[in-house]
Amino acid sequence: MTLPKLLITGHSGLIGKILWRGLADAFELHGVDICLDEQTGNVFRADISNFEQINAVFERIPELACVVHLAGDPRVEADWQSALMNNVVGTRNVYAAAKAHKVKRIIFASSNHVTGAYEGFPPSLHIQASPVKITTQDPIRPDGYYGVSKVAGEAIARMYYDLHGLESVCLRIGSVLKDDDPTKVARSQSIWLSHRDLVQLVKKSLLAEVQFAIYYGVSNNRDRFWDISNAVAEIGYQPEDDASTR
């Protein structure tokens, strides 16, 4: 059986590596990252802030079905110029290349930081959990330039869907930890997204019939303050892990 082709941007990062392992059974995987020393097989080097470079990668993957877009500056404290070029311009370039090459769907790695300021403002930002359950219907409240850049990414995704029919699921990802252990940092009790719940969420987002959606990416933590009821209802997301039981 021929598997659908999937490109993961930023595939050599933490989340990219988890998804590379977790999605290999369902997709023919291709990767692109700026951090590579050389290109081999299905893996390419490109700077997504340069349209010609990322478009050339799309040209080398005929009949590409889907993209999981992770690449960009992941630093919460990213300065404006880096957030602009790597996260805003880069995301626009990925969408523009996907449209040009007739890609059906993009899973955009947004961030919980698009509503991070519900947890307070500096200097007390993120010291305490949000006192209310936050839904995707609540107004955006980014907590820095990184959050602003992810808001822009969600807007780009919406525009490409409305104008061009390019399907998108935007995932406001919580805390994905290298050791998958949420017991070391208090805030992880609320915002942890386990590796297997991450894979489930992305896989179901890729295969679901929804054409545009925004979901919070978080495990079934007892103390979570992000609402995932729309992901449960619309794509059948059923997180298996709870930080409070670890």
JSON list of C-alpha atoms in Angstrom, two decimals:
[
{"chain": "A", "resi": 1, "resn": "MET", "atom": "CA", "xyz": [0.00, 0.00, 0.00]},
{"chain": "A", "resi": 2, "resn": "THR", "atom": "CA", "xyz": [1.28, 3.44, -0.92]},
{"chain": "A", "resi": 3, "resn": "LEU", "atom": "CA", "xyz": [1.37, 5.75, 2.07]},
{"chain": "A", "resi": 4, "resn": "PRO", "atom": "CA", "xyz": [0.47, 9.45, 1.73]},
{"chain": "A", "resi": 5, "resn": "LYS", "atom": "CA", "xyz": [3.47, 11.77, 1.74]},
{"chain": "A", "resi": 6, "resn": "LEU", "atom": "CA", "xyz": [3.96, 14.00, 4.77]},
{"chain": "A", "resi": 7, "resn": "LEU", "atom": "CA", "xyz": [6.55, 16.77, 5.16]},
{"chain": "A", "resi": 8, "resn": "ILE", "atom": "CA", "xyz": [7.60, 17.73, 8.70]},
{"chain": "A", "resi": 9, "resn": "THR", "atom": "CA", "xyz": [9.28, 21.14, 8.89]},
{"chain": "A", "resi": 10, "resn": "GLY", "atom": "CA", "xyz": [11.68, 21.39, 11.79]},
{"chain": "A", "resi": 11, "resn": "HIS", "atom": "CA", "xyz": [11.79, 17.61, 11.93]},
{"chain": "A", "resi": 12, "resn": "SER", "atom": "CA", "xyz": [15.06, 17.45, 13.87]},
{"chain": "A", "resi": 13, "resn": "GLY", "atom": "CA", "xyz": [13.66, 19.29, 16.91]},
{"chain": "A", "resi": 14, "resn": "LEU", "atom": "CA", "xyz": [12.15, 17.60, 19.97]},
{"chain": "A", "resi": 15, "resn": "ILE", "atom": "CA", "xyz": [8.57, 17.48, 18.70]},
{"chain": "A", "resi": 16, "resn": "GLY", "atom": "CA", "xyz": [9.73, 16.64, 15.19]},
{"chain": "A", "resi": 17, "resn": "LYS", "atom": "CA", "xyz": [11.64, 13.59, 16.41]},
{"chain": "A", "resi": 18, "resn": "ILE", "atom": "CA", "xyz": [8.66, 12.37, 18.44]},
{"chain": "A", "resi": 19, "resn": "LEU", "atom": "CA", "xyz": [6.37, 12.69, 15.44]},
{"chain": "A", "resi": 20, "resn": "TRP", "atom": "CA", "xyz": [8.90, 11.12, 13.08]},
{"chain": "A", "resi": 21, "resn": "ARG", "atom": "CA", "xyz": [8.76, 7.96, 15.18]},
{"chain": "A", "resi": 22, "resn": "GLY", "atom": "CA", "xyz": [5.06, 8.12, 15.85]},
{"chain": "A", "resi": 23, "resn": "LEU", "atom": "CA", "xyz": [3.78, 8.77, 12.32]},
{"chain": "A", "resi": 24, "resn": "ALA", "atom": "CA", "xyz": [6.05, 6.45, 10.34]},
{"chain": "A", "resi": 25, "resn": "ASP", "atom": "CA", "xyz": [3.42, 3.73, 10.23]},
{"chain": "A", "resi": 26, "resn": "ALA", "atom": "CA", "xyz": [0.83, 5.94, 8.51]},
{"chain": "A", "resi": 27, "resn": "PHE", "atom": "CA", "xyz": [2.83, 8.26, 6.24]},
{"chain": "A", "resi": 28, "resn": "GLU", "atom": "CA", "xyz": [5.83, 8.37, 3.93]},
{"chain": "A", "resi": 29, "resn": "LEU", "atom": "CA", "xyz": [7.87, 10.90, 5.88]},
{"chain": "A", "resi": 30, "resn": "HIS", "atom": "CA", "xyz": [9.96, 13.75, 4.52]},
{"chain": "A", "resi": 31, "resn": "GLY", "atom": "CA", "xyz": [11.76, 16.30, 6.65]},
{"chain": "A", "resi": 32, "resn": "VAL", "atom": "CA", "xyz": [13.22, 19.78, 6.32]},
{"chain": "A", "resi": 33, "resn": "ASP", "atom": "CA", "xyz": [15.31, 21.68, 8.85]},
{"chain": "A", "resi": 34, "resn": "ILE", "atom": "CA", "xyz": [17.83, 24.52, 8.83]},
{"chain": "A", "resi": 35, "resn": "CYS", "atom": "CA", "xyz": [20.03, 22.67, 11.36]},
{"chain": "A", "resi": 36, "resn": "LEU", "atom": "CA", "xyz": [21.14, 19.87, 9.03]},
{"chain": "A", "resi": 37, "resn": "ASP", "atom": "CA", "xyz": [24.73, 19.55, 7.84]},
{"chain": "A", "resi": 38, "resn": "GLU", "atom": "CA", "xyz": [23.72, 17.70, 4.67]},
{"chain": "A", "resi": 39, "resn": "GLN", "atom": "CA", "xyz": [20.71, 16.47, 2.73]},
{"chain": "A", "resi": 40, "resn": "THR", "atom": "CA", "xyz": [20.15, 12.73, 2.49]},
{"chain": "A", "resi": 41, "resn": "GLY", "atom": "CA", "xyz": [17.22, 10.69, 1.22]},
{"chain": "A", "resi": 42, "resn": "ASN", "atom": "CA", "xyz": [13.93, 12.23, 2.29]},
{"chain": "A", "resi": 43, "resn": "VAL", "atom": "CA", "xyz": [15.56, 14.90, 4.45]},
{"chain": "A", "resi": 44, "resn": "PHE", "atom": "CA", "xyz": [16.36, 18.40, 3.20]},
{"chain": "A", "resi": 45, "resn": "ARG", "atom": "CA", "xyz": [18.06, 21.53, 4.48]},
{"chain": "A", "resi": 46, "resn": "ALA", "atom": "CA", "xyz": [16.32, 24.88, 4.01]},
{"chain": "A", "resi": 47, "resn": "ASP", "atom": "CA", "xyz": [15.66, 28.19, 5.72]},
{"chain": "A", "resi": 48, "resn": "ILE", "atom": "CA", "xyz": [11.89, 28.67, 5.76]},
{"chain": "A", "resi": 49, "resn": "SER", "atom": "CA", "xyz": [12.31, 32.46, 5.90]},
{"chain": "A", "resi": 50, "resn": "ASN", "atom": "CA", "xyz": [13.64, 32.18, 2.33]},
{"chain": "A", "resi": 51, "resn": "PHE", "atom": "CA", "xyz": [10.75, 31.34, 0.01]},
{"chain": "A", "resi": 52, "resn": "GLU", "atom": "CA", "xyz": [12.95, 30.02, -2.79]},
{"chain": "A", "resi": 53, "resn": "GLN", "atom": "CA", "xyz": [14.65, 27.56, -0.46]},
{"chain": "A", "resi": 54, "resn": "ILE", "atom": "CA", "xyz": [11.48, 26.10, 1.04]},
{"chain": "A", "resi": 55, "resn": "ASN", "atom": "CA", "xyz": [9.67, 26.08, -2.29]},
{"chain": "A", "resi": 56, "resn": "ALA", "atom": "CA", "xyz": [12.54, 24.06, -3.78]},
{"chain": "A", "resi": 57, "resn": "VAL", "atom": "CA", "xyz": [11.93, 21.41, -1.10]},
{"chain": "A", "resi": 58, "resn": "PHE", "atom": "CA", "xyz": [8.26, 21.16, -2.06]},
{"chain": "A", "resi": 59, "resn": "GLU", "atom": "CA", "xyz": [9.28, 20.78, -5.70]},
{"chain": "A", "resi": 60, "resn": "ARG", "atom": "CA", "xyz": [11.34, 17.71, -4.77]},
{"chain": "A", "resi": 61, "resn": "ILE", "atom": "CA", "xyz": [8.37, 15.92, -3.17]},
{"chain": "A", "resi": 62, "resn": "PRO", "atom": "CA", "xyz": [5.80, 15.18, -5.89]},
{"chain": "A", "resi": 63, "resn": "GLU", "atom": "CA", "xyz": [2.23, 14.46, -4.74]},
{"chain": "A", "resi": 64, "resn": "LEU", "atom": "CA", "xyz": [2.87, 15.77, -1.25]},
{"chain": "A", "resi": 65, "resn": "ALA", "atom": "CA", "xyz": [-0.39, 15.39, 0.70]},
{"chain": "A", "resi": 66, "resn": "CYS", "atom": "CA", "xyz": [0.19, 17.06, 4.08]},
{"chain": "A", "resi": 67, "resn": "VAL", "atom": "CA", "xyz": [2.59, 19.19, 6.08]},
{"chain": "A", "resi": 68, "resn": "VAL", "atom": "CA", "xyz": [3.23, 19.35, 9.81]},
{"chain": "A", "resi": 69, "resn": "HIS", "atom": "CA", "xyz": [4.74, 22.80, 10.25]},
{"chain": "A", "resi": 70, "resn": "LEU", "atom": "CA", "xyz": [6.97, 22.96, 13.33]},
{"chain": "A", "resi": 71, "resn": "ALA", "atom": "CA", "xyz": [9.92, 25.02, 12.08]},
{"chain": "A", "resi": 72, "resn": "GLY", "atom": "CA", "xyz": [10.65, 28.46, 13.49]},
{"chain": "A", "resi": 73, "resn": "ASP", "atom": "CA", "xyz": [12.17, 30.13, 16.52]},
{"chain": "A", "resi": 74, "resn": "PRO", "atom": "CA", "xyz": [10.81, 28.14, 19.50]},
{"chain": "A", "resi": 75, "resn": "ARG", "atom": "CA", "xyz": [12.07, 30.53, 22.17]},
{"chain": "A", "resi": 76, "resn": "VAL", "atom": "CA", "xyz": [9.35, 32.10, 24.28]},
{"chain": "A", "resi": 77, "resn": "GLU", "atom": "CA", "xyz": [11.65, 35.10, 24.77]},
{"chain": "A", "resi": 78, "resn": "ALA", "atom": "CA", "xyz": [12.41, 35.48, 21.04]},
{"chain": "A", "resi": 79, "resn": "ASP", "atom": "CA", "xyz": [13.05, 39.05, 19.96]},
{"chain": "A", "resi": 80, "resn": "TRP", "atom": "CA", "xyz": [10.79, 40.70, 17.40]},
{"chain": "A", "resi": 81, "resn": "GLN", "atom": "CA", "xyz": [13.10, 40.38, 14.39]},
{"chain": "A", "resi": 82, "resn": "SER", "atom": "CA", "xyz": [13.60, 36.66, 14.90]},
{"chain": "A", "resi": 83, "resn": "ALA", "atom": "CA", "xyz": [9.91, 36.02, 15.62]},
{"chain": "A", "resi": 84, "resn": "LEU", "atom": "CA", "xyz": [8.99, 38.02, 12.52]},
{"chain": "A", "resi": 85, "resn": "MET", "atom": "CA", "xyz": [11.35, 36.31, 10.09]},
{"chain": "A", "resi": 86, "resn": "ASN", "atom": "CA", "xyz": [11.32, 32.75, 11.40]},
{"chain": "A", "resi": 87, "resn": "ASN", "atom": "CA", "xyz": [7.74, 32.46, 12.62]},
{"chain": "A", "resi": 88, "resn": "VAL", "atom": "CA", "xyz": [5.66, 34.92, 10.61]},
{"chain": "A", "resi": 89, "resn": "VAL", "atom": "CA", "xyz": [7.47, 35.18, 7.27]},
{"chain": "A", "resi": 90, "resn": "GLY", "atom": "CA", "xyz": [8.53, 31.54, 7.50]},
{"chain": "A", "resi": 91, "resn": "THR", "atom": "CA", "xyz": [4.98, 30.35, 8.11]},
{"chain": "A", "resi": 92, "resn": "ARG", "atom": "CA", "xyz": [3.67, 32.44, 5.23]},
{"chain": "A", "resi": 93, "resn": "ASN", "atom": "CA", "xyz": [6.34, 30.90, 2.98]},
{"chain": "A", "resi": 94, "resn": "VAL", "atom": "CA", "xyz": [5.36, 27.36, 3.98]},
{"chain": "A", "resi": 95, "resn": "TYR", "atom": "CA", "xyz": [1.71, 28.10, 3.23]},
{"chain": "A", "resi": 96, "resn": "ALA", "atom": "CA", "xyz": [2.53, 29.79, -0.06]},
{"chain": "A", "resi": 97, "resn": "ALA", "atom": "CA", "xyz": [4.64, 26.82, -1.18]},
{"chain": "A", "resi": 98, "resn": "ALA", "atom": "CA", "xyz": [1.96, 24.37, -0.05]},
{"chain": "A", "resi": 99, "resn": "LYS", "atom": "CA", "xyz": [-0.68, 26.24, -2.06]},
{"chain": "A", "resi": 100, "resn": "ALA", "atom": "CA", "xyz": [1.56, 26.31, -5.14]},
{"chain": "A", "resi": 101, "resn": "HIS", "atom": "CA", "xyz": [2.11, 22.55, -4.94]},
{"chain": "A", "resi": 102, "resn": "LYS", "atom": "CA", "xyz": [-1.51, 21.65, -4.18]},
{"chain": "A", "resi": 103, "resn": "VAL", "atom": "CA", "xyz": [-0.95, 20.31, -0.67]},
{"chain": "A", "resi": 104, "resn": "LYS", "atom": "CA", "xyz": [-4.28, 19.40, 0.93]},
{"chain": "A", "resi": 105, "resn": "ARG", "atom": "CA", "xyz": [-3.65, 20.04, 4.63]},
{"chain": "A", "resi": 106, "resn": "ILE", "atom": "CA", "xyz": [-1.24, 21.67, 7.07]},
{"chain": "A", "resi": 107, "resn": "ILE", "atom": "CA", "xyz": [-1.02, 21.01, 10.80]},
{"chain": "A", "resi": 108, "resn": "PHE", "atom": "CA", "xyz": [0.35, 24.24, 12.22]},
{"chain": "A", "resi": 109, "resn": "ALA", "atom": "CA", "xyz": [2.24, 24.11, 15.51]},
{"chain": "A", "resi": 110, "resn": "SER", "atom": "CA", "xyz": [0.78, 27.11, 17.26]},
{"chain": "A", "resi": 111, "resn": "SER", "atom": "CA", "xyz": [1.35, 27.64, 20.96]},
{"chain": "A", "resi": 112, "resn": "ASN", "atom": "CA", "xyz": [-0.38, 28.08, 24.28]},
{"chain": "A", "resi": 113, "resn": "HIS", "atom": "CA", "xyz": [1.41, 31.43, 24.39]},
{"chain": "A", "resi": 114, "resn": "VAL", "atom": "CA", "xyz": [-1.24, 32.96, 22.12]},
{"chain": "A", "resi": 115, "resn": "THR", "atom": "CA", "xyz": [-3.30, 33.12, 25.32]},
{"chain": "A", "resi": 116, "resn": "GLY", "atom": "CA", "xyz": [-0.43, 33.07, 27.79]},
{"chain": "A", "resi": 117, "resn": "ALA", "atom": "CA", "xyz": [-1.31, 36.40, 29.39]},
{"chain": "A", "resi": 118, "resn": "TYR", "atom": "CA", "xyz": [-4.44, 34.87, 30.94]},
{"chain": "A", "resi": 119, "resn": "GLU", "atom": "CA", "xyz": [-1.94, 33.50, 33.46]},
{"chain": "A", "resi": 120, "resn": "GLY", "atom": "CA", "xyz": [-0.87, 36.99, 34.46]},
{"chain": "A", "resi": 121, "resn": "PHE", "atom": "CA", "xyz": [1.61, 39.62, 33.37]},
{"chain": "A", "resi": 122, "resn": "PRO", "atom": "CA", "xyz": [5.31, 40.16, 34.11]},
{"chain": "A", "resi": 123, "resn": "PRO", "atom": "CA", "xyz": [6.83, 39.81, 36.61]},
{"chain": "A", "resi": 124, "resn": "SER", "atom": "CA", "xyz": [4.28, 37.24, 37.80]},
{"chain": "A", "resi": 125, "resn": "LEU", "atom": "CA", "xyz": [3.61, 35.70, 34.38]},
{"chain": "A", "resi": 126, "resn": "HIS", "atom": "CA", "xyz": [3.14, 31.91, 34.60]},
{"chain": "A", "resi": 127, "resn": "ILE", "atom": "CA", "xyz": [3.76, 31.77, 38.34]},
{"chain": "A", "resi": 128, "resn": "GLN", "atom": "CA", "xyz": [0.17, 30.70, 38.92]},
{"chain": "A", "resi": 129, "resn": "ALA", "atom": "CA", "xyz": [-2.20, 28.75, 36.69]},
{"chain": "A", "resi": 130, "resn": "SER", "atom": "CA", "xyz": [-5.08, 30.52, 35.01]},
{"chain": "A", "resi": 131, "resn": "PRO", "atom": "CA", "xyz": [-8.07, 30.79, 37.39]},
{"chain": "A", "resi": 132, "resn": "VAL", "atom": "CA", "xyz": [-10.50, 30.08, 34.53]},
{"chain": "A", "resi": 133, "resn": "LYS", "atom": "CA", "xyz": [-10.77, 27.40, 31.84]},
{"chain": "A", "resi": 134, "resn": "ILE", "atom": "CA", "xyz": [-9.51, 28.92, 28.57]},
{"chain": "A", "resi": 135, "resn": "THR", "atom": "CA", "xyz": [-11.22, 27.94, 25.32]},
{"chain": "A", "resi": 136, "resn": "THR", "atom": "CA", "xyz": [-10.36, 28.60, 21.70]},
{"chain": "A", "resi": 137, "resn": "GLN", "atom": "CA", "xyz": [-13.32, 31.01, 21.63]},
{"chain": "A", "resi": 138, "resn": "ASP", "atom": "CA", "xyz": [-11.70, 33.34, 24.17]},
{"chain": "A", "resi": 139, "resn": "PRO", "atom": "CA", "xyz": [-9.90, 36.45, 22.88]},
{"chain": "A", "resi": 140, "resn": "ILE", "atom": "CA", "xyz": [-6.20, 36.05, 22.18]},
{"chain": "A", "resi": 141, "resn": "ARG", "atom": "CA", "xyz": [-3.84, 37.42, 24.85]},
{"chain": "A", "resi": 142, "resn": "PRO", "atom": "CA", "xyz": [-0.24, 36.76, 23.76]},
{"chain": "A", "resi": 143, "resn": "ASP", "atom": "CA", "xyz": [2.45, 37.08, 26.39]},
{"chain": "A", "resi": 144, "resn": "GLY", "atom": "CA", "xyz": [5.31, 38.22, 24.13]},
{"chain": "A", "resi": 145, "resn": "TYR", "atom": "CA", "xyz": [6.55, 38.45, 20.56]},
{"chain": "A", "resi": 146, "resn": "TYR", "atom": "CA", "xyz": [6.67, 34.66, 20.31]},
{"chain": "A", "resi": 147, "resn": "GLY", "atom": "CA", "xyz": [2.98, 34.47, 21.17]},
{"chain": "A", "resi": 148, "resn": "VAL", "atom": "CA", "xyz": [2.24, 37.28, 18.73]},
{"chain": "A", "resi": 149, "resn": "SER", "atom": "CA", "xyz": [4.04, 35.37, 15.97]},
{"chain": "A", "resi": 150, "resn": "LYS", "atom": "CA", "xyz": [1.90, 32.29, 16.63]},
{"chain": "A", "resi": 151, "resn": "VAL", "atom": "CA", "xyz": [-1.25, 34.41, 16.52]},
{"chain": "A", "resi": 152, "resn": "ALA", "atom": "CA", "xyz": [-0.08, 35.61, 13.10]},
{"chain": "A", "resi": 153, "resn": "GLY", "atom": "CA", "xyz": [0.49, 31.99, 12.06]},
{"chain": "A", "resi": 154, "resn": "GLU", "atom": "CA", "xyz": [-3.09, 31.10, 12.98]},
{"chain": "A", "resi": 155, "resn": "ALA", "atom": "CA", "xyz": [-4.28, 34.09, 10.94]},
{"chain": "A", "resi": 156, "resn": "ILE", "atom": "CA", "xyz": [-2.22, 32.99, 7.95]},
{"chain": "A", "resi": 157, "resn": "ALA", "atom": "CA", "xyz": [-3.70, 29.50, 8.25]},
{"chain": "A", "resi": 158, "resn": "ARG", "atom": "CA", "xyz": [-7.23, 30.89, 8.36]},
{"chain": "A", "resi": 159, "resn": "MET", "atom": "CA", "xyz": [-6.64, 33.15, 5.35]},
{"chain": "A", "resi": 160, "resn": "TYR", "atom": "CA", "xyz": [-5.21, 30.34, 3.21]},
{"chain": "A", "resi": 161, "resn": "TYR", "atom": "CA", "xyz": [-8.20, 28.18, 4.08]},
{"chain": "A", "resi": 162, "resn": "ASP", "atom": "CA", "xyz": [-10.79, 30.86, 3.36]},
{"chain": "A", "resi": 163, "resn": "LEU", "atom": "CA", "xyz": [-9.16, 32.15, 0.16]},
{"chain": "A", "resi": 164, "resn": "HIS", "atom": "CA", "xyz": [-7.60, 29.01, -1.26]},
{"chain": "A", "resi": 165, "resn": "GLY", "atom": "CA", "xyz": [-9.22, 26.00, 0.45]},
{"chain": "A", "resi": 166, "resn": "LEU", "atom": "CA", "xyz": [-5.94, 24.89, 2.03]},
{"chain": "A", "resi": 167, "resn": "GLU", "atom": "CA", "xyz": [-7.09, 22.94, 5.09]},
{"chain": "A", "resi": 168, "resn": "SER", "atom": "CA", "xyz": [-5.45, 23.60, 8.46]},
{"chain": "A", "resi": 169, "resn": "VAL", "atom": "CA", "xyz": [-5.58, 22.44, 12.03]},
{"chain": "A", "resi": 170, "resn": "CYS", "atom": "CA", "xyz": [-3.79, 24.79, 14.42]},
{"chain": "A", "resi": 171, "resn": "LEU", "atom": "CA", "xyz": [-2.58, 23.14, 17.61]},
{"chain": "A", "resi": 172, "resn": "ARG", "atom": "CA", "xyz": [-1.87, 25.36, 20.63]},
{"chain": "A", "resi": 173, "resn": "ILE", "atom": "CA", "xyz": [0.72, 23.00, 22.02]},
{"chain": "A", "resi": 174, "resn": "GLY", "atom": "CA", "xyz": [1.40, 22.81, 25.75]},
{"chain": "A", "resi": 175, "resn": "SER", "atom": "CA", "xyz": [4.59, 21.56, 27.40]},
{"chain": "A", "resi": 176, "resn": "VAL", "atom": "CA", "xyz": [6.28, 18.68, 25.56]},
{"chain": "A", "resi": 177, "resn": "LEU", "atom": "CA", "xyz": [9.21, 17.46, 27.65]},
{"chain": "A", "resi": 178, "resn": "LYS", "atom": "CA", "xyz": [12.28, 15.63, 26.42]},
{"chain": "A", "resi": 179, "resn": "ASP", "atom": "CA", "xyz": [12.10, 13.07, 29.25]},
{"chain": "A", "resi": 180, "resn": "ASP", "atom": "CA", "xyz": [8.27, 13.03, 29.18]},
{"chain": "A", "resi": 181, "resn": "ASP", "atom": "CA", "xyz": [8.27, 13.54, 32.96]},
{"chain": "A", "resi": 182, "resn": "PRO", "atom": "CA", "xyz": [5.90, 16.27, 34.23]},
{"chain": "A", "resi": 183, "resn": "THR", "atom": "CA", "xyz": [6.78, 15.85, 37.91]},
{"chain": "A", "resi": 184, "resn": "LYS", "atom": "CA", "xyz": [9.85, 18.10, 37.96]},
{"chain": "A", "resi": 185, "resn": "VAL", "atom": "CA", "xyz": [8.19, 21.48, 37.28]},
{"chain": "A", "resi": 186, "resn": "ALA", "atom": "CA", "xyz": [4.98, 22.54, 39.03]},
{"chain": "A", "resi": 187, "resn": "ARG", "atom": "CA", "xyz": [3.46, 24.20, 35.95]},
{"chain": "A", "resi": 188, "resn": "SER", "atom": "CA", "xyz": [3.75, 20.93, 34.02]},
{"chain": "A", "resi": 189, "resn": "GLN", "atom": "CA", "xyz": [0.99, 19.53, 36.23]},
{"chain": "A", "resi": 190, "resn": "SER", "atom": "CA", "xyz": [-1.37, 21.75, 34.25]},
{"chain": "A", "resi": 191, "resn": "ILE", "atom": "CA", "xyz": [0.14, 22.09, 30.78]},
{"chain": "A", "resi": 192, "resn": "TRP", "atom": "CA", "xyz": [1.96, 18.82, 30.04]},
{"chain": "A", "resi": 193, "resn": "LEU", "atom": "CA", "xyz": [1.38, 17.13, 26.69]},
{"chain": "A", "resi": 194, "resn": "SER", "atom": "CA", "xyz": [2.77, 13.59, 26.77]},
{"chain": "A", "resi": 195, "resn": "HIS", "atom": "CA", "xyz": [4.58, 12.11, 23.79]},
{"chain": "A", "resi": 196, "resn": "ARG", "atom": "CA", "xyz": [1.86, 9.59, 23.03]},
{"chain": "A", "resi": 197, "resn": "ASP", "atom": "CA", "xyz": [-0.92, 12.16, 23.40]},
{"chain": "A", "resi": 198, "resn": "LEU", "atom": "CA", "xyz": [1.02, 14.47, 21.06]},
{"chain": "A", "resi": 199, "resn": "VAL", "atom": "CA", "xyz": [1.25, 11.74, 18.41]},
{"chain": "A", "resi": 200, "resn": "GLN", "atom": "CA", "xyz": [-2.43, 10.88, 18.80]},
{"chain": "A", "resi": 201, "resn": "LEU", "atom": "CA", "xyz": [-3.49, 14.54, 18.51]},
{"chain": "A", "resi": 202, "resn": "VAL", "atom": "CA", "xyz": [-1.40, 15.18, 15.39]},
{"chain": "A", "resi": 203, "resn": "LYS", "atom": "CA", "xyz": [-2.40, 11.93, 13.70]},
{"chain": "A", "resi": 204, "resn": "LYS", "atom": "CA", "xyz": [-6.09, 12.57, 14.31]},
{"chain": "A", "resi": 205, "resn": "SER", "atom": "CA", "xyz": [-5.70, 16.15, 13.11]},
{"chain": "A", "resi": 206, "resn": "LEU", "atom": "CA", "xyz": [-4.13, 14.86, 9.89]},
{"chain": "A", "resi": 207, "resn": "LEU", "atom": "CA", "xyz": [-6.86, 12.30, 9.26]},
{"chain": "A", "resi": 208, "resn": "ALA", "atom": "CA", "xyz": [-9.96, 14.12, 10.49]},
{"chain": "A", "resi": 209, "resn": "GLU", "atom": "CA", "xyz": [-12.67, 15.44, 8.19]},
{"chain": "A", "resi": 210, "resn": "VAL", "atom": "CA", "xyz": [-12.58, 18.94, 9.72]},
{"chain": "A", "resi": 211, "resn": "GLN", "atom": "CA", "xyz": [-11.29, 21.52, 7.28]},
{"chain": "A", "resi": 212, "resn": "PHE", "atom": "CA", "xyz": [-10.19, 24.26, 9.67]},
{"chain": "A", "resi": 213, "resn": "ALA", "atom": "CA", "xyz": [-9.89, 24.07, 13.44]},
{"chain": "A", "resi": 214, "resn": "ILE", "atom": "CA", "xyz": [-7.93, 25.32, 16.45]},
{"chain": "A", "resi": 215, "resn": "TYR", "atom": "CA", "xyz": [-7.30, 22.97, 19.39]},
{"chain": "A", "resi": 216, "resn": "TYR", "atom": "CA", "xyz": [-5.30, 23.10, 22.60]},
{"chain": "A", "resi": 217, "resn": "GLY", "atom": "CA", "xyz": [-2.67, 20.40, 22.78]},
{"chain": "A", "resi": 218, "resn": "VAL", "atom": "CA", "xyz": [-2.61, 19.14, 26.35]},
{"chain": "A", "resi": 219, "resn": "SER", "atom": "CA", "xyz": [-2.93, 15.81, 28.10]},
{"chain": "A", "resi": 220, "resn": "ASN", "atom": "CA", "xyz": [-5.86, 14.93, 30.35]},
{"chain": "A", "resi": 221, "resn": "ASN", "atom": "CA", "xyz": [-4.25, 16.58, 33.37]},
{"chain": "A", "resi": 222, "resn": "ARG", "atom": "CA", "xyz": [-6.47, 16.98, 36.41]},
{"chain": "A", "resi": 223, "resn": "ASP", "atom": "CA", "xyz": [-5.27, 20.58, 36.80]},
{"chain": "A", "resi": 224, "resn": "ARG", "atom": "CA", "xyz": [-5.34, 21.63, 33.15]},
{"chain": "A", "resi": 225, "resn": "PHE", "atom": "CA", "xyz": [-6.96, 24.99, 32.41]},
{"chain": "A", "resi": 226, "resn": "TRP", "atom": "CA", "xyz": [-7.25, 24.70, 28.63]},
{"chain": "A", "resi": 227, "resn": "ASP", "atom": "CA", "xyz": [-10.49, 23.35, 27.23]},
{"chain": "A", "resi": 228, "resn": "ILE", "atom": "CA", "xyz": [-10.10, 20.42, 24.81]},
{"chain": "A", "resi": 229, "resn": "SER", "atom": "CA", "xyz": [-13.79, 19.61, 24.41]},
{"chain": "A", "resi": 230, "resn": "ASN", "atom": "CA", "xyz": [-13.81, 20.72, 20.76]},
{"chain": "A", "resi": 231, "resn": "ALA", "atom": "CA", "xyz": [-10.90, 18.38, 19.94]},
{"chain": "A", "resi": 232, "resn": "VAL", "atom": "CA", "xyz": [-12.70, 15.53, 21.71]},
{"chain": "A", "resi": 233, "resn": "ALA", "atom": "CA", "xyz": [-15.95, 16.19, 19.85]},
{"chain": "A", "resi": 234, "resn": "GLU", "atom": "CA", "xyz": [-14.59, 17.01, 16.41]},
{"chain": "A", "resi": 235, "resn": "ILE", "atom": "CA", "xyz": [-11.63, 14.66, 15.90]},
{"chain": "A", "resi": 236, "resn": "GLY", "atom": "CA", "xyz": [-12.05, 12.10, 18.67]},
{"chain": "A", "resi": 237, "resn": "TYR", "atom": "CA", "xyz": [-8.99, 13.15, 20.67]},
{"chain": "A", "resi": 238, "resn": "GLN", "atom": "CA", "xyz": [-8.83, 11.02, 23.81]},
{"chain": "A", "resi": 239, "resn": "PRO", "atom": "CA", "xyz": [-5.70, 11.86, 25.81]},
{"chain": "A", "resi": 240, "resn": "GLU", "atom": "CA", "xyz": [-4.42, 8.91, 27.80]},
{"chain": "A", "resi": 241, "resn": "ASP", "atom": "CA", "xyz": [-2.11, 10.61, 30.28]},
{"chain": "A", "resi": 242, "resn": "ASP", "atom": "CA", "xyz": [-2.60, 12.75, 33.40]},
{"chain": "A", "resi": 243, "resn": "ALA", "atom": "CA", "xyz": [0.32, 14.51, 35.08]},
{"chain": "A", "resi": 244, "resn": "SER", "atom": "CA", "xyz": [-1.32, 14.14, 38.49]},
{"chain": "A", "resi": 245, "resn": "THR", "atom": "CA", "xyz": [-1.04, 10.34, 38.35]},
{"chain": "A", "resi": 246, "resn": "ARG", "atom": "CA", "xyz": [2.65, 10.22, 37.46]}
]
